[in-house]
Short mmCIF file of C-alpha atoms and ligand atoms in Angstrom, two decimals:
data_model
loop_
_atom_site.label_atom_id
_atom_site.label_comp_id
_atom_site.label_asym_id
_atom_site.label_seq_id
_atom_site.Cartn_x
_atom_site.Cartn_y
_atom_site.Cartn_z
CA MET A 1 -12.11 -5.83 -15.79
CA LEU A 2 -9.98 -7.75 -13.33
CA GLY A 3 -8.08 -10.47 -15.20
CA ASN A 4 -7.93 -14.12 -14.15
CA PHE A 5 -5.19 -15.13 -11.76
CA THR A 6 -3.88 -17.59 -9.22
CA TYR A 7 -2.63 -16.14 -5.96
CA CYS A 8 -0.51 -17.87 -3.37
CA ASN A 9 2.15 -16.42 -1.15
CA PRO A 10 3.90 -19.14 0.83
CA THR A 11 6.28 -16.95 2.89
CA LYS A 12 5.61 -16.94 6.62
CA ILE A 13 6.30 -13.53 8.15
CA TYR A 14 7.37 -12.97 11.75
CA PHE A 15 7.04 -9.26 12.43
CA GLY A 16 8.02 -7.11 15.41
CA GLU A 17 10.59 -6.46 18.08
CA ASN A 18 10.68 -10.07 19.29
CA ALA A 19 10.46 -11.70 15.87
CA LEU A 20 13.91 -13.29 16.04
CA GLU A 21 12.70 -15.68 18.76
CA HIS A 22 10.76 -17.53 16.06
CA LEU A 23 13.99 -18.58 14.38
CA ASN A 24 14.18 -21.33 17.03
CA GLU A 25 10.93 -22.96 15.95
CA GLU A 26 11.72 -22.53 12.24
CA LEU A 27 15.10 -24.24 12.57
CA ALA A 28 13.38 -27.40 13.73
CA ASN A 29 12.05 -27.81 10.17
CA TYR A 30 15.49 -28.12 8.56
CA GLY A 31 18.57 -30.33 8.67
CA LYS A 32 21.85 -29.59 10.40
CA ASN A 33 23.79 -27.66 7.75
CA ILE A 34 22.99 -23.97 7.61
CA LEU A 35 24.60 -21.58 5.16
CA LEU A 36 24.65 -18.22 6.93
CA THR A 37 25.03 -15.51 4.32
CA TYR A 38 25.41 -11.77 4.90
CA GLY A 39 27.00 -8.59 3.54
CA SER A 40 30.03 -6.57 4.42
CA GLY A 41 29.66 -6.43 8.17
CA SER A 42 26.80 -4.16 9.27
CA ILE A 43 25.28 -7.12 11.12
CA LYS A 44 28.51 -7.65 13.08
CA LYS A 45 28.55 -3.99 14.09
CA SER A 46 24.92 -4.05 15.22
CA GLY A 47 25.29 -7.28 17.22
CA LEU A 48 22.70 -9.16 15.16
CA TYR A 49 25.34 -11.57 13.86
CA ASP A 50 26.14 -12.74 17.43
CA GLU A 51 22.46 -13.20 18.24
CA VAL A 52 21.85 -15.29 15.12
CA VAL A 53 24.97 -17.44 15.61
CA LYS A 54 23.93 -18.12 19.20
CA ILE A 55 20.48 -19.30 18.14
CA LEU A 56 21.97 -21.53 15.43
CA SER A 57 24.49 -23.02 17.88
CA ASP A 58 21.89 -23.51 20.62
CA ASN A 59 19.85 -25.49 18.08
CA GLY A 60 22.81 -27.72 17.30
CA LYS A 61 23.35 -26.53 13.75
CA ASN A 62 26.58 -26.61 11.73
CA ILE A 63 27.21 -23.11 10.44
CA VAL A 64 28.87 -22.52 7.08
CA GLU A 65 29.51 -18.81 6.56
CA LEU A 66 29.32 -16.96 3.28
CA SER A 67 30.01 -13.28 3.85
CA SER A 68 30.74 -10.18 1.74
CA VAL A 69 27.66 -10.38 -0.43
CA MET A 70 27.91 -6.99 -2.08
CA PRO A 71 25.09 -4.54 -2.84
CA ASN A 72 23.94 -5.54 -6.35
CA PRO A 73 25.29 -9.12 -6.03
CA THR A 74 27.38 -10.37 -8.92
CA VAL A 75 27.40 -13.52 -10.97
CA ASN A 76 30.94 -14.33 -9.78
CA LYS A 77 29.78 -14.20 -6.17
CA LEU A 78 27.00 -16.59 -7.17
CA TYR A 79 29.48 -19.12 -8.55
CA GLU A 80 31.44 -18.94 -5.25
CA GLY A 81 28.26 -19.66 -3.28
CA CYS A 82 27.22 -22.58 -5.50
CA LYS A 83 30.46 -24.41 -4.79
CA LEU A 84 30.19 -23.86 -1.04
CA ALA A 85 26.51 -24.84 -0.80
CA LYS A 86 26.99 -28.06 -2.75
CA GLU A 87 30.19 -29.11 -0.99
CA ASN A 88 28.56 -28.66 2.42
CA GLN A 89 25.22 -30.25 1.55
CA ILE A 90 23.35 -27.23 2.83
CA ASP A 91 19.87 -27.78 4.27
CA LEU A 92 18.85 -24.13 4.70
CA ILE A 93 20.27 -20.85 3.40
CA LEU A 94 19.78 -18.16 6.05
CA ALA A 95 20.14 -14.64 4.61
CA VAL A 96 20.78 -11.82 7.08
CA GLY A 97 20.78 -8.43 5.39
CA GLY A 98 19.03 -6.32 2.78
CA GLY A 99 17.56 -7.10 -0.61
CA SER A 100 20.98 -7.95 -2.02
CA VAL A 101 21.60 -10.71 0.52
CA CYS A 102 18.02 -12.04 0.25
CA ASP A 103 18.16 -12.01 -3.57
CA TYR A 104 21.53 -13.72 -3.44
CA ALA A 105 20.19 -16.46 -1.18
CA LYS A 106 17.28 -17.12 -3.52
CA VAL A 107 19.32 -17.35 -6.68
CA LEU A 108 21.86 -19.51 -4.88
CA SER A 109 19.04 -21.80 -3.76
CA VAL A 110 18.19 -22.63 -7.37
CA SER A 111 21.74 -22.55 -8.72
CA ALA A 112 23.72 -24.82 -6.39
CA TYR A 113 22.35 -27.97 -8.03
CA CYS A 114 21.90 -26.49 -11.50
CA GLU A 115 23.97 -28.42 -14.02
CA GLU A 116 24.20 -25.52 -16.47
CA ASP A 117 25.52 -22.00 -15.99
CA PRO A 118 22.78 -20.39 -13.84
CA TRP A 119 23.42 -16.94 -15.36
CA GLU A 120 22.71 -18.27 -18.82
CA LYS A 121 19.82 -20.47 -17.79
CA TYR A 122 17.93 -18.10 -15.49
CA TYR A 123 18.99 -14.66 -16.65
CA LEU A 124 19.74 -14.89 -20.37
CA ARG A 125 17.31 -17.65 -21.36
CA MET A 126 14.81 -16.94 -18.52
CA GLU A 127 14.11 -20.64 -18.00
CA ASP A 128 12.27 -22.21 -15.09
CA VAL A 129 13.96 -24.20 -12.35
CA ASP A 130 14.09 -27.95 -12.92
CA ASN A 131 16.55 -29.05 -10.26
CA LYS A 132 16.72 -29.32 -6.47
CA ILE A 133 16.02 -26.07 -4.59
CA ILE A 134 17.57 -25.37 -1.19
CA PRO A 135 15.08 -23.66 1.17
CA VAL A 136 15.76 -20.02 2.13
CA GLY A 137 14.94 -18.02 5.26
CA CYS A 138 15.54 -14.27 5.61
CA ILE A 139 16.27 -11.91 8.46
CA LEU A 140 15.76 -8.48 6.95
CA THR A 141 17.89 -5.45 7.90
CA MET A 142 17.20 -3.02 5.05
CA VAL A 143 13.73 -2.15 3.82
CA GLY A 144 12.79 -1.54 0.19
CA THR A 145 13.00 -4.41 -2.24
CA GLY A 146 10.22 -6.68 -0.97
CA SER A 147 12.62 -9.56 -1.54
CA GLU A 148 11.61 -10.97 1.85
CA MET A 149 8.24 -12.11 0.46
CA ASN A 150 8.69 -12.61 -3.26
CA GLY A 151 10.54 -14.73 -5.81
CA GLY A 152 12.59 -11.93 -7.36
CA ALA A 153 16.38 -12.11 -7.52
CA VAL A 154 18.49 -9.53 -9.34
CA ILE A 155 22.05 -10.34 -10.42
CA THR A 156 24.70 -8.11 -11.99
CA ASN A 157 27.20 -9.26 -14.60
CA HIS A 158 29.87 -6.57 -14.79
CA GLU A 159 31.67 -8.25 -17.71
CA SER A 160 28.63 -8.05 -19.97
CA LYS A 161 27.31 -4.87 -18.31
CA LEU A 162 23.91 -6.36 -17.59
CA LYS A 163 21.85 -6.25 -14.41
CA ILE A 164 18.87 -8.57 -14.74
CA GLY A 165 16.06 -9.75 -12.45
CA HIS A 166 14.45 -13.17 -12.63
CA VAL A 167 11.07 -13.56 -10.99
CA PHE A 168 11.09 -17.13 -9.73
CA GLY A 169 7.96 -19.04 -8.71
CA GLU A 170 6.48 -19.70 -5.30
CA ASN A 171 8.83 -22.63 -4.69
CA VAL A 172 11.68 -20.08 -4.49
CA PHE A 173 9.99 -17.56 -2.18
CA PRO A 174 11.62 -17.49 1.28
CA LYS A 175 10.04 -20.11 3.51
CA PHE A 176 10.01 -17.54 6.32
CA SER A 177 11.15 -13.97 6.88
CA ILE A 178 11.89 -12.27 10.15
CA LEU A 179 11.08 -8.55 10.12
CA ASN A 180 12.14 -6.47 13.10
CA PRO A 181 11.89 -2.73 12.35
CA VAL A 182 14.56 -2.01 14.98
CA TYR A 183 17.19 -3.66 12.75
CA THR A 184 16.66 -0.89 10.21
CA PHE A 185 17.55 1.90 12.69
CA THR A 186 21.27 1.58 11.92
CA LEU A 187 20.89 2.17 8.17
CA PRO A 188 22.75 5.23 6.88
CA LYS A 189 20.30 7.94 5.72
CA TYR A 190 21.30 7.47 2.06
CA GLN A 191 20.33 3.78 2.15
CA MET A 192 17.21 4.44 4.18
CA ILE A 193 15.76 6.97 1.73
CA ALA A 194 16.87 4.94 -1.30
CA GLY A 195 14.79 2.13 0.16
CA PHE A 196 11.83 4.49 0.62
CA TYR A 197 11.92 5.42 -3.04
CA ASP A 198 12.35 1.81 -4.11
CA ILE A 199 9.09 1.04 -2.29
CA PHE A 200 7.31 4.02 -3.81
CA ASN A 201 8.45 3.08 -7.28
CA HIS A 202 7.41 -0.55 -6.88
CA ILE A 203 3.93 0.80 -6.24
CA THR A 204 3.89 3.28 -9.15
CA GLU A 205 5.23 0.61 -11.52
CA GLN A 206 2.11 -1.41 -10.74
CA TYR A 207 -0.30 1.54 -10.43
CA PHE A 208 0.40 3.32 -13.73
CA SER A 209 -1.14 0.72 -16.03
CA ASP A 210 -4.77 -0.04 -16.97
CA PHE A 211 -7.67 2.37 -16.52
CA ASP A 212 -10.13 -0.01 -14.91
CA ASP A 213 -11.56 0.52 -11.46
CA CYS A 214 -9.27 -2.01 -9.86
CA THR A 215 -9.25 -2.91 -6.16
CA SER A 216 -5.46 -3.00 -6.25
CA ASP A 217 -5.34 0.68 -7.22
CA TYR A 218 -7.18 1.64 -4.03
CA VAL A 219 -4.83 -0.56 -1.99
CA MET A 220 -1.81 1.04 -3.67
CA GLU A 221 -3.07 4.56 -3.01
CA GLY A 222 -3.30 3.64 0.68
CA LEU A 223 0.20 2.16 0.65
CA MET A 224 1.63 5.28 -1.00
CA LYS A 225 -0.09 7.59 1.49
CA SER A 226 1.18 5.58 4.43
CA LEU A 227 4.71 5.63 3.01
CA ILE A 228 4.72 9.37 2.29
CA TYR A 229 3.41 10.15 5.78
CA SER A 230 5.83 7.84 7.61
CA SER A 231 8.85 8.72 5.46
CA ARG A 232 8.66 12.34 6.61
CA ILE A 233 8.69 11.21 10.25
CA ALA A 234 11.52 8.71 9.68
CA VAL A 235 13.74 11.28 7.98
CA GLU A 236 13.38 13.57 11.01
CA ASN A 237 13.67 10.76 13.54
CA PRO A 238 15.07 7.48 12.15
CA GLU A 239 14.39 5.71 15.44
CA ASN A 240 10.66 6.35 15.39
CA TYR A 241 9.44 2.76 15.68
CA GLU A 242 5.93 3.48 14.49
CA ALA A 243 7.13 5.10 11.26
CA ARG A 244 9.82 2.51 10.57
CA SER A 245 7.48 -0.41 11.26
CA ASN A 246 4.78 0.96 8.97
CA ILE A 247 7.32 1.53 6.22
CA MET A 248 8.65 -2.00 6.63
CA TRP A 249 5.19 -3.45 6.18
CA VAL A 250 4.37 -1.17 3.23
CA ALA A 251 7.56 -2.37 1.53
CA THR A 252 6.55 -5.99 1.90
CA TRP A 253 3.05 -5.40 0.54
CA ALA A 254 4.34 -3.25 -2.30
CA LEU A 255 6.07 -6.20 -3.89
CA ASN A 256 4.70 -9.44 -2.50
CA THR A 257 2.79 -9.97 -5.79
CA MET A 258 -0.68 -9.25 -4.39
CA VAL A 259 -1.33 -5.79 -5.86
CA ALA A 260 -0.23 -6.88 -9.33
CA LYS A 261 -2.77 -9.66 -9.59
CA GLY A 262 -5.39 -9.26 -12.30
CA LYS A 263 -3.86 -6.15 -13.88
CA THR A 264 -1.00 -5.21 -16.16
CA THR A 265 2.13 -3.57 -14.76
CA ASP A 266 4.75 -1.19 -16.15
CA TRP A 267 8.31 -1.73 -14.74
CA MET A 268 10.12 0.57 -17.22
CA VAL A 269 11.68 2.74 -14.50
CA HIS A 270 13.17 -0.45 -13.05
CA MET A 271 14.40 -1.66 -16.44
CA ILE A 272 16.23 1.61 -17.12
CA GLY A 273 17.35 1.87 -13.48
CA GLN A 274 18.85 -1.63 -13.55
CA SER A 275 20.78 -0.82 -16.69
CA ILE A 276 22.14 2.30 -14.98
CA GLY A 277 23.12 0.01 -12.10
CA ALA A 278 25.02 -2.28 -14.48
CA TYR A 279 27.12 0.69 -15.63
CA THR A 280 27.59 2.48 -12.31
CA ASP A 281 26.92 -0.05 -9.52
CA ALA A 282 24.85 2.77 -7.97
CA THR A 283 22.39 2.21 -5.12
CA HIS A 284 19.24 0.66 -6.60
CA GLY A 285 16.67 3.13 -5.21
CA MET A 286 18.67 6.11 -6.40
CA THR A 287 18.86 4.80 -9.97
CA LEU A 288 15.06 4.85 -9.89
CA SER A 289 14.62 8.29 -8.33
CA ALA A 290 17.10 9.85 -10.76
CA ILE A 291 15.08 8.97 -13.87
CA SER A 292 11.56 9.01 -12.48
CA MET A 293 10.60 12.62 -13.11
CA ALA A 294 11.71 12.52 -16.74
CA TYR A 295 9.97 9.17 -17.25
CA TYR A 296 6.66 10.05 -15.63
CA HIS A 297 6.39 13.44 -17.35
CA TYR A 298 7.05 11.66 -20.64
CA VAL A 299 4.37 8.97 -20.23
CA MET A 300 1.80 11.19 -18.47
CA PRO A 301 -0.12 12.19 -21.65
CA TYR A 302 -0.68 8.51 -22.48
CA GLY A 303 -2.16 7.75 -19.06
CA LEU A 304 -3.64 11.13 -18.23
CA GLU A 305 -6.74 9.84 -16.47
CA LYS A 306 -4.66 7.77 -14.02
CA PHE A 307 -2.14 10.55 -13.41
CA LYS A 308 -5.06 12.83 -12.57
CA ARG A 309 -6.41 10.23 -10.12
CA PHE A 310 -2.90 9.91 -8.61
CA ALA A 311 -2.73 13.69 -8.10
CA ILE A 312 -6.10 13.87 -6.38
CA ASN A 313 -6.09 10.65 -4.36
CA VAL A 314 -2.43 10.47 -3.34
CA TRP A 315 -1.27 14.09 -3.28
CA ASN A 316 -4.56 15.81 -2.35
CA ILE A 317 -4.47 18.16 -5.34
CA THR A 318 -7.76 20.08 -5.61
CA PRO A 319 -9.26 19.68 -9.08
CA ASP A 320 -11.41 22.86 -9.14
CA ASN A 321 -11.27 24.87 -12.37
CA LYS A 322 -8.22 23.01 -13.67
CA SER A 323 -7.71 20.99 -16.82
CA ASP A 324 -6.85 17.30 -16.51
CA GLU A 325 -3.28 18.11 -17.62
CA GLU A 326 -2.91 20.78 -14.93
CA ILE A 327 -4.16 18.44 -12.22
CA ALA A 328 -1.92 15.56 -13.36
CA ASN A 329 1.06 17.86 -13.60
CA GLU A 330 0.49 19.25 -10.10
CA GLY A 331 0.50 15.66 -8.83
CA LEU A 332 3.90 15.01 -10.36
CA LEU A 333 5.21 18.30 -8.97
CA ALA A 334 4.03 17.30 -5.49
CA MET A 335 5.78 13.95 -5.88
CA GLU A 336 8.97 15.71 -6.97
CA ALA A 337 8.80 18.07 -3.98
CA TRP A 338 8.50 15.07 -1.62
CA MET A 339 11.42 13.33 -3.30
CA LYS A 340 13.60 16.42 -2.86
CA GLU A 341 12.38 16.94 0.69
CA ILE A 342 13.52 13.48 1.81
CA GLY A 343 16.83 13.92 -0.03
CA LEU A 344 16.76 11.60 -3.05
CA VAL A 345 19.17 11.76 -5.99
CA MET A 346 17.33 13.50 -8.85
CA HIS A 347 19.91 13.29 -11.67
CA ILE A 348 21.78 10.33 -13.13
CA SER A 349 24.97 12.40 -13.56
CA GLU A 350 25.17 12.40 -9.73
CA LEU A 351 25.40 8.58 -9.90
CA GLY A 352 28.40 8.67 -12.24
CA VAL A 353 26.54 8.39 -15.53
CA THR A 354 28.36 10.16 -18.37
CA GLU A 355 27.13 10.99 -21.89
CA ASP A 356 29.17 8.18 -23.45
CA MET A 357 27.27 5.58 -21.38
CA LEU A 358 23.78 6.56 -22.54
CA GLU A 359 23.73 4.38 -25.66
CA GLY A 360 24.84 1.30 -23.70
CA ILE A 361 22.37 1.99 -20.88
CA ALA A 362 19.52 2.28 -23.39
CA ASN A 363 20.60 -0.95 -25.10
CA GLY A 364 20.70 -2.76 -21.75
CA SER A 365 17.19 -1.56 -20.76
CA PHE A 366 14.69 -4.33 -21.40
CA ILE A 367 11.53 -2.93 -22.95
CA CYS A 368 8.30 -3.86 -21.15
CA GLU A 369 4.88 -3.41 -22.68
CA GLY A 370 2.55 -3.19 -19.68
CA GLY A 371 2.65 0.57 -19.07
CA TYR A 372 0.90 3.42 -20.87
CA LYS A 373 3.55 3.82 -23.56
CA LYS A 374 5.84 1.19 -25.03
CA LEU A 375 9.15 3.02 -25.29
CA ASN A 376 11.59 2.66 -28.14
CA HIS A 377 15.34 3.09 -28.01
CA ASP A 378 15.28 6.79 -28.97
CA GLU A 379 12.69 7.57 -26.32
CA ILE A 380 14.84 5.89 -23.66
CA ILE A 381 17.79 8.02 -24.79
CA GLU A 382 15.60 11.11 -24.55
CA ILE A 383 14.53 10.20 -20.99
CA LEU A 384 18.16 9.53 -20.00
CA LYS A 385 19.29 12.88 -21.43
CA GLU A 386 16.49 14.65 -19.62
CA SER A 387 17.62 12.95 -16.38
CA MET A 388 21.26 14.05 -16.68
O1 NZQ B 1 26.71 -5.24 3.25
P1 NZQ B 1 26.03 -4.85 4.50
O2 NZQ B 1 26.91 -4.76 5.66
O3 NZQ B 1 24.81 -5.70 4.76
O4 NZQ B 1 25.54 -3.34 4.25
C1 NZQ B 1 24.38 -3.01 3.49
C2 NZQ B 1 24.71 -2.43 2.10
O5 NZQ B 1 25.92 -1.73 2.12
C3 NZQ B 1 23.72 -1.85 4.15
N1 NZQ B 1 22.82 -2.27 5.22
C4 NZQ B 1 21.80 -3.15 5.14
N2 NZQ B 1 21.16 -3.20 6.31
C5 NZQ B 1 21.81 -2.36 7.15
C6 NZQ B 1 22.87 -1.77 6.46
N3 NZQ B 1 23.72 -0.88 7.04
C7 NZQ B 1 23.49 -0.57 8.32
N4 NZQ B 1 22.46 -1.07 9.04
C8 NZQ B 1 21.59 -1.97 8.50
N5 NZQ B 1 20.55 -2.42 9.21
O6 NZQ B 1 22.95 -1.22 3.14
C9 NZQ B 1 23.62 -1.39 1.91
C10 NZQ B 1 22.62 -1.73 0.85
O7 NZQ B 1 22.06 -3.01 1.08
P2 NZQ B 1 21.34 -3.80 -0.11
O8 NZQ B 1 20.92 -5.12 0.40
O9 NZQ B 1 22.15 -3.74 -1.34
O10 NZQ B 1 20.05 -2.86 -0.39
P3 NZQ B 1 18.63 -3.20 -0.92
O11 NZQ B 1 17.81 -3.82 0.12
O12 NZQ B 1 18.12 -1.97 -1.55
O13 NZQ B 1 18.88 -4.31 -2.08
C11 NZQ B 1 19.25 -3.92 -3.38
C12 NZQ B 1 19.26 -5.12 -4.32
O14 NZQ B 1 17.95 -5.70 -4.46
C13 NZQ B 1 17.56 -5.72 -5.84
C14 NZQ B 1 18.31 -4.51 -6.38
O15 NZQ B 1 18.41 -4.52 -7.78
C15 NZQ B 1 19.66 -4.66 -5.72
O16 NZQ B 1 20.45 -5.61 -6.37
N6 NZQ B 1 16.10 -5.72 -5.96
C16 NZQ B 1 15.42 -6.85 -5.65
C17 NZQ B 1 14.07 -6.97 -5.85
C18 NZQ B 1 13.30 -8.18 -5.53
N7 NZQ B 1 13.90 -9.23 -5.03
O17 NZQ B 1 12.10 -8.24 -5.78
C19 NZQ B 1 13.27 -5.88 -6.42
C20 NZQ B 1 13.96 -4.56 -6.39
O18 NZQ B 1 13.37 -3.74 -7.38
C21 NZQ B 1 15.42 -4.60 -6.60
O19 NZQ B 1 15.71 -4.64 -7.99
ZN1 ZN B 2 13.16 -1.89 -6.88
#
């Protein structure tokens, strides 16, 4: 049975090759002081930085720059941003980049006027926001996280070896996001495919839970099929607009909260993956791909019916004369073959994980209860060893 829920997604999306034009009309809604935040320079190389600065200047805005937001943004970088945003009385934080820059902008938006340590308040104590929030707008250049249309923000604390996500409420979602698939053409292949797997795993985290006949499951099967189809085209030809635009839109839908409504969700691959990220600083999507096969084979017996459905509906496995286990297993093998075909990392040792880290990674993996099997510490260790 579909559970009770409230659904609202306040982010306005501008999608397509001319989407940036809409920044002009959006800027009219905010004051003069804009904090322009971005990463290590890909937007300067592509020319997007110049285009954005021109629009901001033409609209008479004061630009305060905050660059070098790293992949897997850190708590120290957050403190730097808080100071700058408060000192300059920022009216809008404009994030130009991937999930890291968008996440960073969101957590900064709730932290600048927070009177306590935001890491402790939002990430250790998981408290709600009770102070002023600076509005955020995003211009997305890397596809995967869904950060452009959700309230998630993941921060890494290297000192305590923790990488934690806080899912903030609708008041922290970006006010608008500009999605132009062409911006993603310049992504290196490693980042592009890591993003593809991040999308896929966001869907499976929400699909592999519950056994009810849920509308969201049909939607997710469609999203997965679209992604698998388009990913193969994009790997061959990264500048195929049709494939890249479909993938961009799948990514947004995969994690804009809609498909999770009314059902339970898993998220254990992400919990273990984030802990791997805290130890290695590895690319997010690859931390997920590297443990997925071990994880899904481990939980398959507890959710056999759904894994069978996944095999048939997503991977076109024919069920004739096969046991449920055989069908489900063939589905996972087809998924593995696709993962290898597009070039994903399949082992955590390739990300720099060593045996002596496994205990710490398991300890740093938050245990969720929404999937088919609530894992304990020893089971996480077993999955990690299997993934080496
Ligand atoms: O630093 P720049 O120059 O921007 O380079 C980035 C970075 O090195 C580069 N890049 C981005 N767009 C590019 C480009 N290079 C060339 N051309 C372009 N068009 O790609 C690298 C990776 O970017 P990053 O933003 O780190 O990647 P991603 O979008 O995967 O974001 C990862 C972060 O998001 C979090 C992850 O944990 C990680 O910290 N997540 C956020 C979620 C959310 N908000 O809901 C959910 C996800 O599960 C995830 O946990
Ligand atoms: Zn993810």
